[in-house]
């Protein structure tokens, strides 16, 4: 069971997220906070596996709360869920230690997939955010990666779609395979390309 703490100053947003999560057999909402000041002690007391964190909140904002929570418990996975996908919000959140960044207009399946991926150590990003991260990385530090060895034709297909910023569900739909199969291919690709996360894998694909 994935223990989740919801942090958002909008009551309707939290109610909707709780209903979505409570309908899943493997996700349990253990608490809610409407600002970062409330979230910090709640995280210490409830020990959630994943915190779904808004960024703009009164008092202590999501970036400050993320930094303080991770300073006390670095193993906590903090997944940003926000309306604001610009660089002024994205990079400070990642610098503070957020493991992923999703936009509030994401479909429910993408959010649920993001929570599950965050819980197992992955870094979920909305496709448009991932594309921008890759583009920024390519322009900031061009590099020639070592060639991947022994990619299958299907792994190459998946790698190309990761580079486009597609989510696991979108890749599955495009290739007419299951989401679990996509995850298996991505795990294999990360091993073969020596990529620690999805962003580096996408960067590898763009530089090949």
Tab-separated table of C-alpha atoms in Angstrom:
chain	number	residue	atom	x	y	z
A	1	UNK	CA	0.000	0.000	0.000
A	2	UNK	CA	1.375	3.402	-1.028
A	3	UNK	CA	0.846	5.958	1.747
A	4	UNK	CA	0.093	9.399	0.295
A	5	UNK	CA	-0.065	12.872	1.841
A	6	UNK	CA	-1.964	15.515	-0.155
A	7	UNK	CA	-0.819	19.126	0.108
A	8	UNK	CA	-2.895	21.767	-1.690
A	9	UNK	CA	-4.605	24.962	-0.548
A	10	UNK	CA	-7.710	24.273	-2.674
A	11	UNK	CA	-10.195	22.079	-0.818
A	12	UNK	CA	-11.912	20.918	-4.015
A	13	UNK	CA	-8.608	19.807	-5.501
A	14	UNK	CA	-7.753	17.815	-2.379
A	15	UNK	CA	-11.235	16.263	-2.296
A	16	UNK	CA	-10.925	15.203	-5.917
A	17	UNK	CA	-7.460	13.757	-5.380
A	18	UNK	CA	-8.625	11.853	-2.312
A	19	UNK	CA	-11.566	10.344	-4.191
A	20	UNK	CA	-9.273	9.338	-7.049
A	21	UNK	CA	-6.689	7.758	-4.747
A	22	UNK	CA	-9.199	6.079	-2.437
A	23	UNK	CA	-10.658	4.239	-5.430
A	24	UNK	CA	-7.304	2.486	-5.956
A	25	UNK	CA	-6.560	-0.773	-4.138
A	26	UNK	CA	-2.863	0.077	-3.705
A	27	UNK	CA	-3.014	3.757	-2.655
A	28	UNK	CA	-4.055	5.117	0.742
A	29	UNK	CA	-4.400	8.831	1.558
A	30	UNK	CA	-3.069	9.120	5.106
A	31	UNK	CA	-3.429	12.882	5.499
A	32	UNK	CA	-4.093	16.306	3.975
A	33	UNK	CA	-2.611	19.756	4.446
A	34	UNK	CA	-3.674	23.067	2.918
A	35	UNK	CA	-0.231	24.703	3.077
A	36	UNK	CA	3.437	23.898	3.510
A	37	UNK	CA	3.502	24.867	7.171
A	38	UNK	CA	0.966	22.150	7.971
A	39	UNK	CA	2.633	19.642	5.664
A	40	UNK	CA	6.028	19.663	7.391
A	41	UNK	CA	4.917	18.264	10.783
A	42	UNK	CA	2.352	15.980	9.120
A	43	UNK	CA	5.069	14.422	6.976
A	44	UNK	CA	7.184	13.785	10.072
A	45	UNK	CA	4.270	12.220	11.952
A	46	UNK	CA	2.552	10.236	9.188
A	47	UNK	CA	5.678	9.095	7.283
A	48	UNK	CA	4.021	8.997	3.830
A	49	UNK	CA	5.717	7.208	0.946
A	50	UNK	CA	4.683	9.910	-1.524
A	51	UNK	CA	3.673	13.531	-0.966
A	52	UNK	CA	1.619	15.161	-3.729
A	53	UNK	CA	2.692	18.779	-3.359
A	54	UNK	CA	1.199	21.971	-4.760
A	55	UNK	CA	3.643	24.856	-5.207
A	56	UNK	CA	1.749	28.118	-4.729
A	57	UNK	CA	0.205	28.149	-1.252
A	58	UNK	CA	-0.169	30.835	1.417
A	59	UNK	CA	2.407	30.949	4.181
A	60	UNK	CA	5.003	28.288	3.477
A	61	UNK	CA	4.992	27.423	-0.224
A	62	UNK	CA	5.543	24.007	-1.775
A	63	UNK	CA	9.194	24.546	-2.666
A	64	UNK	CA	10.131	25.563	0.873
A	65	UNK	CA	8.093	22.707	2.334
A	66	UNK	CA	9.753	20.226	-0.031
A	67	UNK	CA	13.216	21.339	1.023
A	68	UNK	CA	12.404	21.181	4.755
A	69	UNK	CA	10.669	17.808	4.575
A	70	UNK	CA	13.531	16.205	2.665
A	71	UNK	CA	16.082	17.689	5.041
A	72	UNK	CA	14.414	15.687	7.826
A	73	UNK	CA	13.521	12.551	5.836
A	74	UNK	CA	15.420	12.285	2.536
A	75	UNK	CA	13.717	9.039	1.506
A	76	UNK	CA	10.320	10.734	1.158
A	77	UNK	CA	9.225	11.024	-2.453
A	78	UNK	CA	7.684	14.411	-3.260
A	79	UNK	CA	5.683	14.676	-6.465
A	80	UNK	CA	4.788	18.201	-7.526
A	81	UNK	CA	1.279	18.718	-8.901
A	82	UNK	CA	0.785	22.273	-10.075
A	83	UNK	CA	-0.906	24.561	-12.561
A	84	UNK	CA	2.389	26.311	-13.285
A	85	UNK	CA	4.780	24.457	-15.583
A	86	UNK	CA	7.171	27.316	-16.340
A	87	UNK	CA	10.891	27.229	-15.583
A	88	UNK	CA	10.476	29.602	-12.622
A	89	UNK	CA	8.532	26.855	-10.834
A	90	UNK	CA	10.060	23.734	-12.370
A	91	UNK	CA	13.735	24.215	-11.620
A	92	UNK	CA	13.372	25.491	-8.032
A	93	UNK	CA	11.128	22.495	-7.285
A	94	UNK	CA	13.687	20.055	-8.683
A	95	UNK	CA	16.503	21.841	-6.864
A	96	UNK	CA	14.536	21.498	-3.619
A	97	UNK	CA	14.435	17.743	-4.200
A	98	UNK	CA	11.080	16.976	-5.854
A	99	UNK	CA	11.245	13.631	-7.643
A	100	UNK	CA	8.718	14.518	-10.347
A	101	UNK	CA	6.596	17.291	-11.786
A	102	UNK	CA	3.042	16.878	-13.083
A	103	UNK	CA	0.581	19.491	-14.281
A	104	UNK	CA	-2.955	19.695	-12.918
A	105	UNK	CA	-4.470	19.281	-16.357
A	106	UNK	CA	-2.940	15.785	-16.567
A	107	UNK	CA	-5.445	12.939	-16.954
A	108	UNK	CA	-6.210	10.972	-13.776
A	109	UNK	CA	-4.390	7.905	-15.098
A	110	UNK	CA	-1.206	9.955	-15.499
A	111	UNK	CA	-1.405	11.168	-11.904
A	112	UNK	CA	-1.996	7.677	-10.525
A	113	UNK	CA	0.837	6.321	-12.638
A	114	UNK	CA	3.016	9.161	-11.353
A	115	UNK	CA	2.287	8.310	-7.712
A	116	UNK	CA	3.100	4.645	-8.307
A	117	UNK	CA	6.291	5.475	-10.184
A	118	UNK	CA	7.404	7.927	-7.526
A	119	UNK	CA	6.845	5.290	-4.835
A	120	UNK	CA	9.259	2.874	-6.528
A	121	UNK	CA	11.964	5.473	-7.101
A	122	UNK	CA	11.123	6.684	-10.609
A	123	UNK	CA	10.854	10.323	-11.697
A	124	UNK	CA	7.489	11.068	-13.337
A	125	UNK	CA	7.094	14.180	-15.482
A	126	UNK	CA	4.300	15.534	-17.624
A	127	UNK	CA	5.306	14.992	-21.280
A	128	UNK	CA	5.592	18.701	-22.095
A	129	UNK	CA	7.746	19.280	-19.013
A	130	UNK	CA	10.004	16.354	-19.880
A	131	UNK	CA	10.437	17.653	-23.425
A	132	UNK	CA	11.506	21.046	-22.111
A	133	UNK	CA	13.958	19.490	-19.656
A	134	UNK	CA	15.535	17.466	-22.449
A	135	UNK	CA	15.739	20.470	-24.775
A	136	UNK	CA	17.345	22.566	-22.055
A	137	UNK	CA	19.847	19.813	-21.235
A	138	UNK	CA	20.743	19.288	-24.898
A	139	UNK	CA	21.455	22.976	-25.432
A	140	UNK	CA	23.189	23.500	-22.106
A	141	UNK	CA	25.588	20.560	-22.207
A	142	UNK	CA	25.831	18.708	-25.496
A	143	UNK	CA	27.531	15.402	-25.033
A	144	UNK	CA	28.120	12.193	-26.902
A	145	UNK	CA	26.840	9.254	-24.855
A	146	UNK	CA	28.412	5.856	-25.066
A	147	UNK	CA	26.428	3.691	-27.494
A	148	UNK	CA	23.847	1.403	-25.994
A	149	UNK	CA	24.571	-2.252	-26.522
A	150	UNK	CA	22.085	-4.856	-27.637
A	151	UNK	CA	18.865	-2.843	-27.951
A	152	UNK	CA	15.997	-4.831	-29.388
A	153	UNK	CA	13.814	-3.327	-32.101
A	154	UNK	CA	10.988	-2.846	-29.595
A	155	UNK	CA	13.316	-1.202	-27.053
A	156	UNK	CA	14.418	1.213	-29.779
A	157	UNK	CA	10.776	2.029	-30.504
A	158	UNK	CA	10.162	2.741	-26.813
A	159	UNK	CA	13.359	4.808	-26.560
A	160	UNK	CA	12.296	6.988	-29.504
A	161	UNK	CA	8.926	7.699	-27.854
A	162	UNK	CA	10.539	8.469	-24.490
A	163	UNK	CA	12.594	11.084	-26.330
A	164	UNK	CA	9.347	12.639	-27.571
A	165	UNK	CA	8.220	13.029	-23.964
A	166	UNK	CA	5.399	10.486	-24.096
A	167	UNK	CA	4.128	8.915	-20.872
A	168	UNK	CA	4.045	5.145	-20.350
A	169	UNK	CA	0.342	5.068	-21.194
A	170	UNK	CA	0.858	7.060	-24.392
A	171	UNK	CA	3.728	4.793	-25.437
A	172	UNK	CA	1.581	1.725	-24.780
A	173	UNK	CA	-1.226	3.165	-26.899
A	174	UNK	CA	1.134	4.131	-29.712
A	175	UNK	CA	2.814	0.701	-29.848
A	176	UNK	CA	-0.312	-1.320	-28.992
A	177	UNK	CA	1.308	-3.011	-26.007
A	178	UNK	CA	0.554	-3.078	-22.295
A	179	UNK	CA	1.738	-0.413	-19.849
A	180	UNK	CA	3.509	-3.124	-17.820
A	181	UNK	CA	5.427	-4.139	-20.936
A	182	UNK	CA	6.436	-0.514	-21.498
A	183	UNK	CA	7.746	-0.294	-17.921
A	184	UNK	CA	9.757	-3.475	-18.454
A	185	UNK	CA	11.331	-2.056	-21.620
A	186	UNK	CA	12.160	1.242	-19.891
A	187	UNK	CA	13.818	-0.557	-16.986
A	188	UNK	CA	15.911	-2.526	-19.476
A	189	UNK	CA	16.754	0.648	-21.409
A	190	UNK	CA	17.914	2.435	-18.264
A	191	UNK	CA	20.258	-0.472	-17.525
A	192	UNK	CA	21.625	-0.698	-21.054
A	193	UNK	CA	22.137	3.074	-21.409
A	194	UNK	CA	23.355	3.619	-17.851
A	195	UNK	CA	20.573	6.175	-17.319
A	196	UNK	CA	19.539	6.673	-13.654
A	197	UNK	CA	16.147	8.199	-14.501
A	198	UNK	CA	13.712	8.963	-17.303
A	199	UNK	CA	15.112	12.436	-17.997
A	200	UNK	CA	18.601	11.056	-18.595
A	201	UNK	CA	17.140	8.289	-20.746
A	202	UNK	CA	15.312	10.856	-22.881
A	203	UNK	CA	18.490	12.918	-23.119
A	204	UNK	CA	20.408	9.822	-24.209
A	205	UNK	CA	17.821	9.165	-26.920
A	206	UNK	CA	18.010	12.729	-28.208
A	207	UNK	CA	21.826	12.623	-28.408
A	208	UNK	CA	22.161	9.248	-30.105
